């Protein structure tokens, strides 16, 4: 595995610290970091406003409301014609992921990047979970809400993430067979989990 062009894909439960850990890994391996930054890249690829990607981020199916906005002509690919669907947005987002991965080492958070880049040999796919009560507390702190609200936010958000991932990949979101490594950040804490993953990735690079 080429350490100079490594691609790290991070799946994460809400409140698991996955975003923080992914950003630390990007720093450790001198990678570009893409979480919601992917939405801007996809907007640039498609020529459409970033809000279309934000409103439907990690959701499957079609738009909740139809905007009846027509895509610009892009080559001869009929996929881009007619009204925009979330499948169109997924295609543009996938194109943005592939383009970013071609340009250099990256860390991608969510958005089916592991599936989109499945044909690349230099990818490492990781899923980060954490104990529910710790995730609830983190969401409470981050969103300024009570525990009941945090619990609902987690359940609703993860239902959307799972549906999105399962729909587009044909795999199971969070199931170990979909990843190279699954880790519970509650066991070591966020910083030590990031260090553990750094050592794991280093070992993979050395053994390849």
mmCIF file with all atom_site columns, C-alpha atoms in Angstrom:
data_model
loop_
_atom_site.group_PDB
_atom_site.id
_atom_site.type_symbol
_atom_site.label_atom_id
_atom_site.label_alt_id
_atom_site.label_comp_id
_atom_site.label_asym_id
_atom_site.label_entity_id
_atom_site.label_seq_id
_atom_site.pdbx_PDB_ins_code
_atom_site.Cartn_x
_atom_site.Cartn_y
_atom_site.Cartn_z
_atom_site.occupancy
_atom_site.B_iso_or_equiv
_atom_site.pdbx_formal_charge
_atom_site.auth_seq_id
_atom_site.auth_comp_id
_atom_site.auth_asym_id
_atom_site.auth_atom_id
_atom_site.pdbx_PDB_model_num
ATOM 1   C CA . UNK A 1 1   ? 0.000   0.000  0.000   1.00 0.00 ? 1   UNK A CA 1
ATOM 2   C CA . UNK A 1 2   ? 1.404   3.375  -1.031  1.00 0.00 ? 2   UNK A CA 1
ATOM 3   C CA . UNK A 1 3   ? 1.563   5.509  2.101   1.00 0.00 ? 3   UNK A CA 1
ATOM 4   C CA . UNK A 1 4   ? 2.104   8.599  -0.036  1.00 0.00 ? 4   UNK A CA 1
ATOM 5   C CA . UNK A 1 5   ? -1.284  8.139  -1.704  1.00 0.00 ? 5   UNK A CA 1
ATOM 6   C CA . UNK A 1 6   ? -3.332  6.470  0.983   1.00 0.00 ? 6   UNK A CA 1
ATOM 7   C CA . UNK A 1 7   ? -7.127  6.776  1.088   1.00 0.00 ? 7   UNK A CA 1
ATOM 8   C CA . UNK A 1 8   ? -8.810  6.407  4.491   1.00 0.00 ? 8   UNK A CA 1
ATOM 9   C CA . UNK A 1 9   ? -12.597 6.061  4.574   1.00 0.00 ? 9   UNK A CA 1
ATOM 10  C CA . UNK A 1 10  ? -14.307 6.582  7.925   1.00 0.00 ? 10  UNK A CA 1
ATOM 11  C CA . UNK A 1 11  ? -17.837 5.466  8.737   1.00 0.00 ? 11  UNK A CA 1
ATOM 12  C CA . UNK A 1 12  ? -19.124 6.642  12.111  1.00 0.00 ? 12  UNK A CA 1
ATOM 13  C CA . UNK A 1 13  ? -22.016 6.572  14.508  1.00 0.00 ? 13  UNK A CA 1
ATOM 14  C CA . UNK A 1 14  ? -23.386 9.925  15.619  1.00 0.00 ? 14  UNK A CA 1
ATOM 15  C CA . UNK A 1 15  ? -21.559 11.095 18.738  1.00 0.00 ? 15  UNK A CA 1
ATOM 16  C CA . UNK A 1 16  ? -18.747 8.547  18.396  1.00 0.00 ? 16  UNK A CA 1
ATOM 17  C CA . UNK A 1 17  ? -16.051 11.145 17.786  1.00 0.00 ? 17  UNK A CA 1
ATOM 18  C CA . UNK A 1 18  ? -15.582 9.857  14.254  1.00 0.00 ? 18  UNK A CA 1
ATOM 19  C CA . UNK A 1 19  ? -15.198 13.316 12.748  1.00 0.00 ? 19  UNK A CA 1
ATOM 20  C CA . UNK A 1 20  ? -12.529 14.300 15.292  1.00 0.00 ? 20  UNK A CA 1
ATOM 21  C CA . UNK A 1 21  ? -10.642 11.034 14.821  1.00 0.00 ? 21  UNK A CA 1
ATOM 22  C CA . UNK A 1 22  ? -10.807 11.310 11.041  1.00 0.00 ? 22  UNK A CA 1
ATOM 23  C CA . UNK A 1 23  ? -9.410  14.834 11.149  1.00 0.00 ? 23  UNK A CA 1
ATOM 24  C CA . UNK A 1 24  ? -6.552  13.646 13.388  1.00 0.00 ? 24  UNK A CA 1
ATOM 25  C CA . UNK A 1 25  ? -5.727  10.835 10.947  1.00 0.00 ? 25  UNK A CA 1
ATOM 26  C CA . UNK A 1 26  ? -5.709  13.333 8.094   1.00 0.00 ? 26  UNK A CA 1
ATOM 27  C CA . UNK A 1 27  ? -3.124  15.349 10.026  1.00 0.00 ? 27  UNK A CA 1
ATOM 28  C CA . UNK A 1 28  ? -1.064  12.271 10.924  1.00 0.00 ? 28  UNK A CA 1
ATOM 29  C CA . UNK A 1 29  ? -0.836  11.060 7.318   1.00 0.00 ? 29  UNK A CA 1
ATOM 30  C CA . UNK A 1 30  ? -0.741  14.462 5.613   1.00 0.00 ? 30  UNK A CA 1
ATOM 31  C CA . UNK A 1 31  ? -4.054  13.813 3.867   1.00 0.00 ? 31  UNK A CA 1
ATOM 32  C CA . UNK A 1 32  ? -6.692  16.206 2.646   1.00 0.00 ? 32  UNK A CA 1
ATOM 33  C CA . UNK A 1 33  ? -9.786  15.989 4.840   1.00 0.00 ? 33  UNK A CA 1
ATOM 34  C CA . UNK A 1 34  ? -13.285 15.677 3.408   1.00 0.00 ? 34  UNK A CA 1
ATOM 35  C CA . UNK A 1 35  ? -16.479 15.581 5.424   1.00 0.00 ? 35  UNK A CA 1
ATOM 36  C CA . UNK A 1 36  ? -19.043 18.227 4.506   1.00 0.00 ? 36  UNK A CA 1
ATOM 37  C CA . UNK A 1 37  ? -16.328 19.662 2.287   1.00 0.00 ? 37  UNK A CA 1
ATOM 38  C CA . UNK A 1 38  ? -17.443 16.998 -0.189  1.00 0.00 ? 38  UNK A CA 1
ATOM 39  C CA . UNK A 1 39  ? -20.727 18.843 -0.653  1.00 0.00 ? 39  UNK A CA 1
ATOM 40  C CA . UNK A 1 40  ? -18.864 21.891 -1.944  1.00 0.00 ? 40  UNK A CA 1
ATOM 41  C CA . UNK A 1 41  ? -16.836 19.714 -4.307  1.00 0.00 ? 41  UNK A CA 1
ATOM 42  C CA . UNK A 1 42  ? -19.986 18.034 -5.598  1.00 0.00 ? 42  UNK A CA 1
ATOM 43  C CA . UNK A 1 43  ? -21.657 21.414 -6.109  1.00 0.00 ? 43  UNK A CA 1
ATOM 44  C CA . UNK A 1 44  ? -18.638 22.554 -8.086  1.00 0.00 ? 44  UNK A CA 1
ATOM 45  C CA . UNK A 1 45  ? -18.692 19.375 -10.189 1.00 0.00 ? 45  UNK A CA 1
ATOM 46  C CA . UNK A 1 46  ? -22.391 19.716 -10.995 1.00 0.00 ? 46  UNK A CA 1
ATOM 47  C CA . UNK A 1 47  ? -22.675 23.479 -11.260 1.00 0.00 ? 47  UNK A CA 1
ATOM 48  C CA . UNK A 1 48  ? -25.544 23.489 -8.767  1.00 0.00 ? 48  UNK A CA 1
ATOM 49  C CA . UNK A 1 49  ? -25.947 25.312 -5.482  1.00 0.00 ? 49  UNK A CA 1
ATOM 50  C CA . UNK A 1 50  ? -24.413 23.618 -2.438  1.00 0.00 ? 50  UNK A CA 1
ATOM 51  C CA . UNK A 1 51  ? -27.797 23.776 -0.655  1.00 0.00 ? 51  UNK A CA 1
ATOM 52  C CA . UNK A 1 52  ? -29.172 20.963 -2.824  1.00 0.00 ? 52  UNK A CA 1
ATOM 53  C CA . UNK A 1 53  ? -26.464 18.668 -1.510  1.00 0.00 ? 53  UNK A CA 1
ATOM 54  C CA . UNK A 1 54  ? -26.786 19.907 2.079   1.00 0.00 ? 54  UNK A CA 1
ATOM 55  C CA . UNK A 1 55  ? -30.560 19.370 2.178   1.00 0.00 ? 55  UNK A CA 1
ATOM 56  C CA . UNK A 1 56  ? -30.220 15.775 1.017   1.00 0.00 ? 56  UNK A CA 1
ATOM 57  C CA . UNK A 1 57  ? -26.903 14.829 2.603   1.00 0.00 ? 57  UNK A CA 1
ATOM 58  C CA . UNK A 1 58  ? -26.660 11.061 3.267   1.00 0.00 ? 58  UNK A CA 1
ATOM 59  C CA . UNK A 1 59  ? -30.298 10.394 2.444   1.00 0.00 ? 59  UNK A CA 1
ATOM 60  C CA . UNK A 1 60  ? -31.607 7.858  -0.051  1.00 0.00 ? 60  UNK A CA 1
ATOM 61  C CA . UNK A 1 61  ? -34.559 8.023  -2.422  1.00 0.00 ? 61  UNK A CA 1
ATOM 62  C CA . UNK A 1 62  ? -35.824 11.099 -4.211  1.00 0.00 ? 62  UNK A CA 1
ATOM 63  C CA . UNK A 1 63  ? -36.196 14.701 -3.110  1.00 0.00 ? 63  UNK A CA 1
ATOM 64  C CA . UNK A 1 64  ? -38.791 15.327 -0.448  1.00 0.00 ? 64  UNK A CA 1
ATOM 65  C CA . UNK A 1 65  ? -40.011 18.111 -2.711  1.00 0.00 ? 65  UNK A CA 1
ATOM 66  C CA . UNK A 1 66  ? -39.500 18.489 -6.448  1.00 0.00 ? 66  UNK A CA 1
ATOM 67  C CA . UNK A 1 67  ? -37.659 21.612 -7.504  1.00 0.00 ? 67  UNK A CA 1
ATOM 68  C CA . UNK A 1 68  ? -38.155 20.991 -11.237 1.00 0.00 ? 68  UNK A CA 1
ATOM 69  C CA . UNK A 1 69  ? -34.709 22.344 -11.913 1.00 0.00 ? 69  UNK A CA 1
ATOM 70  C CA . UNK A 1 70  ? -33.085 20.906 -15.000 1.00 0.00 ? 70  UNK A CA 1
ATOM 71  C CA . UNK A 1 71  ? -29.479 19.821 -15.101 1.00 0.00 ? 71  UNK A CA 1
ATOM 72  C CA . UNK A 1 72  ? -27.096 21.354 -17.623 1.00 0.00 ? 72  UNK A CA 1
ATOM 73  C CA . UNK A 1 73  ? -25.998 19.174 -20.487 1.00 0.00 ? 73  UNK A CA 1
ATOM 74  C CA . UNK A 1 74  ? -23.034 17.052 -19.376 1.00 0.00 ? 74  UNK A CA 1
ATOM 75  C CA . UNK A 1 75  ? -21.593 15.023 -22.212 1.00 0.00 ? 75  UNK A CA 1
ATOM 76  C CA . UNK A 1 76  ? -24.011 12.389 -23.515 1.00 0.00 ? 76  UNK A CA 1
ATOM 77  C CA . UNK A 1 77  ? -24.887 10.925 -20.135 1.00 0.00 ? 77  UNK A CA 1
ATOM 78  C CA . UNK A 1 78  ? -28.684 10.825 -19.854 1.00 0.00 ? 78  UNK A CA 1
ATOM 79  C CA . UNK A 1 79  ? -28.302 10.249 -16.107 1.00 0.00 ? 79  UNK A CA 1
ATOM 80  C CA . UNK A 1 80  ? -27.969 14.008 -15.703 1.00 0.00 ? 80  UNK A CA 1
ATOM 81  C CA . UNK A 1 81  ? -31.027 14.895 -17.717 1.00 0.00 ? 81  UNK A CA 1
ATOM 82  C CA . UNK A 1 82  ? -34.481 15.929 -16.510 1.00 0.00 ? 82  UNK A CA 1
ATOM 83  C CA . UNK A 1 83  ? -35.347 16.862 -12.938 1.00 0.00 ? 83  UNK A CA 1
ATOM 84  C CA . UNK A 1 84  ? -32.677 16.393 -10.283 1.00 0.00 ? 84  UNK A CA 1
ATOM 85  C CA . UNK A 1 85  ? -33.104 13.328 -8.090  1.00 0.00 ? 85  UNK A CA 1
ATOM 86  C CA . UNK A 1 86  ? -31.036 12.267 -5.130  1.00 0.00 ? 86  UNK A CA 1
ATOM 87  C CA . UNK A 1 87  ? -29.575 9.590  -7.376  1.00 0.00 ? 87  UNK A CA 1
ATOM 88  C CA . UNK A 1 88  ? -28.218 12.420 -9.525  1.00 0.00 ? 88  UNK A CA 1
ATOM 89  C CA . UNK A 1 89  ? -26.740 14.088 -6.463  1.00 0.00 ? 89  UNK A CA 1
ATOM 90  C CA . UNK A 1 90  ? -25.156 10.796 -5.413  1.00 0.00 ? 90  UNK A CA 1
ATOM 91  C CA . UNK A 1 91  ? -23.583 10.463 -8.865  1.00 0.00 ? 91  UNK A CA 1
ATOM 92  C CA . UNK A 1 92  ? -22.128 13.972 -8.735  1.00 0.00 ? 92  UNK A CA 1
ATOM 93  C CA . UNK A 1 93  ? -20.898 13.424 -5.202  1.00 0.00 ? 93  UNK A CA 1
ATOM 94  C CA . UNK A 1 94  ? -19.305 10.122 -6.229  1.00 0.00 ? 94  UNK A CA 1
ATOM 95  C CA . UNK A 1 95  ? -17.564 11.858 -9.118  1.00 0.00 ? 95  UNK A CA 1
ATOM 96  C CA . UNK A 1 96  ? -16.211 14.457 -6.672  1.00 0.00 ? 96  UNK A CA 1
ATOM 97  C CA . UNK A 1 97  ? -14.926 11.714 -4.343  1.00 0.00 ? 97  UNK A CA 1
ATOM 98  C CA . UNK A 1 98  ? -13.161 9.929  -7.201  1.00 0.00 ? 98  UNK A CA 1
ATOM 99  C CA . UNK A 1 99  ? -11.599 13.133 -8.459  1.00 0.00 ? 99  UNK A CA 1
ATOM 100 C CA . UNK A 1 100 ? -10.317 14.065 -4.990  1.00 0.00 ? 100 UNK A CA 1
ATOM 101 C CA . UNK A 1 101 ? -8.901  10.550 -4.493  1.00 0.00 ? 101 UNK A CA 1
ATOM 102 C CA . UNK A 1 102 ? -7.034  10.775 -7.796  1.00 0.00 ? 102 UNK A CA 1
ATOM 103 C CA . UNK A 1 103 ? -5.340  14.009 -6.766  1.00 0.00 ? 103 UNK A CA 1
ATOM 104 C CA . UNK A 1 104 ? -3.648  12.742 -3.610  1.00 0.00 ? 104 UNK A CA 1
ATOM 105 C CA . UNK A 1 105 ? -4.001  11.137 -0.157  1.00 0.00 ? 105 UNK A CA 1
ATOM 106 C CA . UNK A 1 106 ? -7.392  11.763 1.453   1.00 0.00 ? 106 UNK A CA 1
ATOM 107 C CA . UNK A 1 107 ? -9.516  11.016 4.471   1.00 0.00 ? 107 UNK A CA 1
ATOM 108 C CA . UNK A 1 108 ? -13.218 10.777 3.612   1.00 0.00 ? 108 UNK A CA 1
ATOM 109 C CA . UNK A 1 109 ? -15.937 10.781 6.265   1.00 0.00 ? 109 UNK A CA 1
ATOM 110 C CA . UNK A 1 110 ? -19.104 8.891  5.338   1.00 0.00 ? 110 UNK A CA 1
ATOM 111 C CA . UNK A 1 111 ? -21.019 9.364  2.078   1.00 0.00 ? 111 UNK A CA 1
ATOM 112 C CA . UNK A 1 112 ? -20.306 5.813  0.868   1.00 0.00 ? 112 UNK A CA 1
ATOM 113 C CA . UNK A 1 113 ? -16.708 6.705  -0.023  1.00 0.00 ? 113 UNK A CA 1
ATOM 114 C CA . UNK A 1 114 ? -15.601 3.147  0.782   1.00 0.00 ? 114 UNK A CA 1
ATOM 115 C CA . UNK A 1 115 ? -18.012 1.849  -1.870  1.00 0.00 ? 115 UNK A CA 1
ATOM 116 C CA . UNK A 1 116 ? -17.323 4.591  -4.400  1.00 0.00 ? 116 UNK A CA 1
ATOM 117 C CA . UNK A 1 117 ? -13.577 3.874  -4.192  1.00 0.00 ? 117 UNK A CA 1
ATOM 118 C CA . UNK A 1 118 ? -13.910 0.096  -3.876  1.00 0.00 ? 118 UNK A CA 1
ATOM 119 C CA . UNK A 1 119 ? -11.753 -0.552 -6.965  1.00 0.00 ? 119 UNK A CA 1
ATOM 120 C CA . UNK A 1 120 ? -8.740  1.298  -5.553  1.00 0.00 ? 120 UNK A CA 1
ATOM 121 C CA . UNK A 1 121 ? -6.093  -0.832 -3.849  1.00 0.00 ? 121 UNK A CA 1
ATOM 122 C CA . UNK A 1 122 ? -4.768  1.847  -1.510  1.00 0.00 ? 122 UNK A CA 1
ATOM 123 C CA . UNK A 1 123 ? -7.928  2.273  0.589   1.00 0.00 ? 123 UNK A CA 1
ATOM 124 C CA . UNK A 1 124 ? -8.518  1.494  4.266   1.00 0.00 ? 124 UNK A CA 1
ATOM 125 C CA . UNK A 1 125 ? -12.106 1.356  5.496   1.00 0.00 ? 125 UNK A CA 1
ATOM 126 C CA . UNK A 1 126 ? -12.844 1.974  9.181   1.00 0.00 ? 126 UNK A CA 1
ATOM 127 C CA . UNK A 1 127 ? -16.040 2.223  11.210  1.00 0.00 ? 127 UNK A CA 1
ATOM 128 C CA . UNK A 1 128 ? -16.130 4.045  14.556  1.00 0.00 ? 128 UNK A CA 1
ATOM 129 C CA . UNK A 1 129 ? -18.775 3.348  17.166  1.00 0.00 ? 129 UNK A CA 1
ATOM 130 C CA . UNK A 1 130 ? -19.150 4.273  20.850  1.00 0.00 ? 130 UNK A CA 1
ATOM 131 C CA . UNK A 1 131 ? -21.383 3.407  23.791  1.00 0.00 ? 131 UNK A CA 1
ATOM 132 C CA . UNK A 1 132 ? -24.834 4.937  23.440  1.00 0.00 ? 132 UNK A CA 1
ATOM 133 C CA . UNK A 1 133 ? -24.788 6.869  26.719  1.00 0.00 ? 133 UNK A CA 1
ATOM 134 C CA . UNK A 1 134 ? -21.499 8.527  25.808  1.00 0.00 ? 134 UNK A CA 1
ATOM 135 C CA . UNK A 1 135 ? -22.839 9.405  22.381  1.00 0.00 ? 135 UNK A CA 1
ATOM 136 C CA . UNK A 1 136 ? -25.938 10.919 23.950  1.00 0.00 ? 136 UNK A CA 1
ATOM 137 C CA . UNK A 1 137 ? -23.810 13.078 26.223  1.00 0.00 ? 137 UNK A CA 1
ATOM 138 C CA . UNK A 1 138 ? -21.645 14.273 23.345  1.00 0.00 ? 138 UNK A CA 1
ATOM 139 C CA . UNK A 1 139 ? -24.712 15.196 21.271  1.00 0.00 ? 139 UNK A CA 1
ATOM 140 C CA . UNK A 1 140 ? -26.180 17.040 24.282  1.00 0.00 ? 140 UNK A CA 1
ATOM 141 C CA . UNK A 1 141 ? -22.997 19.099 24.596  1.00 0.00 ? 141 UNK A CA 1
ATOM 142 C CA . UNK A 1 142 ? -22.704 19.730 20.891  1.00 0.00 ? 142 UNK A CA 1
ATOM 143 C CA . UNK A 1 143 ? -26.358 20.597 20.260  1.00 0.00 ? 143 UNK A CA 1
ATOM 144 C CA . UNK A 1 144 ? -27.293 22.072 23.634  1.00 0.00 ? 144 UNK A CA 1
ATOM 145 C CA . UNK A 1 145 ? -30.252 19.727 24.049  1.00 0.00 ? 145 UNK A CA 1
ATOM 146 C CA . UNK A 1 146 ? -31.550 17.355 26.726  1.00 0.00 ? 146 UNK A CA 1
ATOM 147 C CA . UNK A 1 147 ? -30.922 13.608 26.726  1.00 0.00 ? 147 UNK A CA 1
ATOM 148 C CA . UNK A 1 148 ? -34.317 12.662 25.301  1.00 0.00 ? 148 UNK A CA 1
ATOM 149 C CA . UNK A 1 149 ? -33.824 15.004 22.368  1.00 0.00 ? 149 UNK A CA 1
ATOM 150 C CA . UNK A 1 150 ? -30.275 13.742 21.843  1.00 0.00 ? 150 UNK A CA 1
ATOM 151 C CA . UNK A 1 151 ? -31.505 10.153 21.825  1.00 0.00 ? 151 UNK A CA 1
ATOM 152 C CA . UNK A 1 152 ? -34.075 11.021 19.152  1.00 0.00 ? 152 UNK A CA 1
ATOM 153 C CA . UNK A 1 153 ? -31.521 12.928 17.079  1.00 0.00 ? 153 UNK A CA 1
ATOM 154 C CA . UNK A 1 154 ? -29.212 9.917  17.138  1.00 0.00 ? 154 UNK A CA 1
ATOM 155 C CA . UNK A 1 155 ? -31.937 7.436  16.238  1.00 0.00 ? 155 UNK A CA 1
ATOM 156 C CA . UNK A 1 156 ? -33.261 9.575  13.397  1.00 0.00 ? 156 UNK A CA 1
ATOM 157 C CA . UNK A 1 157 ? -29.845 10.515 12.032  1.00 0.00 ? 157 UNK A CA 1
ATOM 158 C CA . UNK A 1 158 ? -28.495 6.987  12.099  1.00 0.00 ? 158 UNK A CA 1
ATOM 159 C CA . UNK A 1 159 ? -31.625 5.619  10.451  1.00 0.00 ? 159 UNK A CA 1
ATOM 160 C CA . UNK A 1 160 ? -30.998 7.995  7.542   1.00 0.00 ? 160 UNK A CA 1
ATOM 161 C CA . UNK A 1 161 ? -27.300 7.133  7.377   1.00 0.00 ? 161 UNK A CA 1
ATOM 162 C CA . UNK A 1 162 ? -27.973 3.405  7.400   1.00 0.00 ? 162 UNK A CA 1
ATOM 163 C CA . UNK A 1 163 ? -30.695 3.663  4.748   1.00 0.00 ? 163 UNK A CA 1
ATOM 164 C CA . UNK A 1 164 ? -28.453 5.792  2.549   1.00 0.00 ? 164 UNK A CA 1
ATOM 165 C CA . UNK A 1 165 ? -25.449 3.488  2.870   1.00 0.00 ? 165 UNK A CA 1
ATOM 166 C CA . UNK A 1 166 ? -27.419 0.268  2.462   1.00 0.00 ? 166 UNK A CA 1
ATOM 167 C CA . UNK A 1 167 ? -29.391 1.639  -0.507  1.00 0.00 ? 167 UNK A CA 1
ATOM 168 C CA . UNK A 1 168 ? -26.384 2.738  -2.548  1.00 0.00 ? 168 UNK A CA 1
ATOM 169 C CA . UNK A 1 169 ? -23.848 0.067  -1.587  1.00 0.00 ? 169 UNK A CA 1
ATOM 170 C CA . UNK A 1 170 ? -25.898 -3.091 -1.119  1.00 0.00 ? 170 UNK A CA 1
ATOM 171 C CA . UNK A 1 171 ? -23.949 -3.615 2.111   1.00 0.00 ? 171 UNK A CA 1
ATOM 172 C CA . UNK A 1 172 ? -24.838 -3.122 5.787   1.00 0.00 ? 172 UNK A CA 1
ATOM 173 C CA . UNK A 1 173 ? -23.902 0.151  7.451   1.00 0.00 ? 173 UNK A CA 1
ATOM 174 C CA . UNK A 1 174 ? -21.866 -0.514 10.605  1.00 0.00 ? 174 UNK A CA 1
ATOM 175 C CA . UNK A 1 175 ? -21.546 -4.276 10.033  1.00 0.00 ? 175 UNK A CA 1
ATOM 176 C CA . UNK A 1 176 ? -17.992 -5.521 10.390  1.00 0.00 ? 176 UNK A CA 1
ATOM 177 C CA . UNK A 1 177 ? -17.877 -7.283 7.010   1.00 0.00 ? 177 UNK A CA 1
ATOM 178 C CA . UNK A 1 178 ? -18.181 -3.889 5.305   1.00 0.00 ? 178 UNK A CA 1
ATOM 179 C CA . UNK A 1 179 ? -14.924 -2.550 6.813   1.00 0.00 ? 179 UNK A CA 1
ATOM 180 C CA . UNK A 1 180 ? -11.286 -3.417 7.449   1.00 0.00 ? 180 UNK A CA 1
ATOM 181 C CA . UNK A 1 181 ? -11.625 -2.469 11.115  1.00 0.00 ? 181 UNK A CA 1
ATOM 182 C CA . UNK A 1 182 ? -14.432 -1.507 13.498  1.00 0.00 ? 182 UNK A CA 1
ATOM 183 C CA . UNK A 1 183 ? -13.531 0.170  16.786  1.00 0.00 ? 183 UNK A CA 1
ATOM 184 C CA . UNK A 1 184 ? -15.405 1.396  19.869  1.00 0.00 ? 184 UNK A CA 1
ATOM 185 C CA . UNK A 1 185 ? -13.968 4.778  20.841  1.00 0.00 ? 185 UNK A CA 1
ATOM 186 C CA . UNK A 1 186 ? -15.492 4.493  24.329  1.00 0.00 ? 186 UNK A CA 1
ATOM 187 C CA . UNK A 1 187 ? -12.901 1.881  25.279  1.00 0.00 ? 187 UNK A CA 1
ATOM 188 C CA . UNK A 1 188 ? -9.787  4.039  24.886  1.00 0.00 ? 188 UNK A CA 1
ATOM 189 C CA . UNK A 1 189 ? -11.191 7.515  24.411  1.00 0.00 ? 189 UNK A CA 1
ATOM 190 C CA . UNK A 1 190 ? -11.042 9.608  21.266  1.00 0.00 ? 190 UNK A CA 1
ATOM 191 C CA . UNK A 1 191 ? -7.343  10.533 21.350  1.00 0.00 ? 191 UNK A CA 1
ATOM 192 C CA . UNK A 1 192 ? -6.112  7.023  22.110  1.00 0.00 ? 192 UNK A CA 1
ATOM 193 C CA . UNK A 1 193 ? -8.466  5.574  19.493  1.00 0.00 ? 193 UNK A CA 1
ATOM 194 C CA . UNK A 1 194 ? -6.962  7.914  16.910  1.00 0.00 ? 194 UNK A CA 1
ATOM 195 C CA . UNK A 1 195 ? -3.496  6.705  17.948  1.00 0.00 ? 195 UNK A CA 1
ATOM 196 C CA . UNK A 1 196 ? -4.607  3.076  17.700  1.00 0.00 ? 196 UNK A CA 1
ATOM 197 C CA . UNK A 1 197 ? -5.933  3.638  14.185  1.00 0.00 ? 197 UNK A CA 1
ATOM 198 C CA . UNK A 1 198 ? -2.763  5.468  13.191  1.00 0.00 ? 198 UNK A CA 1
ATOM 199 C CA . UNK A 1 199 ? -0.690  2.458  14.296  1.00 0.00 ? 199 UNK A CA 1
ATOM 200 C CA . UNK A 1 200 ? -3.065  0.078  12.490  1.00 0.00 ? 200 UNK A CA 1
ATOM 201 C CA . UNK A 1 201 ? -2.766  2.038  9.259   1.00 0.00 ? 201 UNK A CA 1
ATOM 202 C CA . UNK A 1 202 ? 1.024   2.271  9.614   1.00 0.00 ? 202 UNK A CA 1
ATOM 203 C CA . UNK A 1 203 ? 1.180   -1.508 10.017  1.00 0.00 ? 203 UNK A CA 1
ATOM 204 C CA . UNK A 1 204 ? -0.896  -2.042 6.881   1.00 0.00 ? 204 UNK A CA 1
ATOM 205 C CA . UNK A 1 205 ? 1.365   0.249  4.889   1.00 0.00 ? 205 UNK A CA 1
ATOM 206 C CA . UNK A 1 206 ? 4.490   -1.560 6.083   1.00 0.00 ? 206 UNK A CA 1
ATOM 207 C CA . UNK A 1 207 ? 3.111   -5.028 5.373   1.00 0.00 ? 207 UNK A CA 1
ATOM 208 C CA . UNK A 1 208 ? 1.996   -4.224 1.820   1.00 0.00 ? 208 UNK A CA 1
#
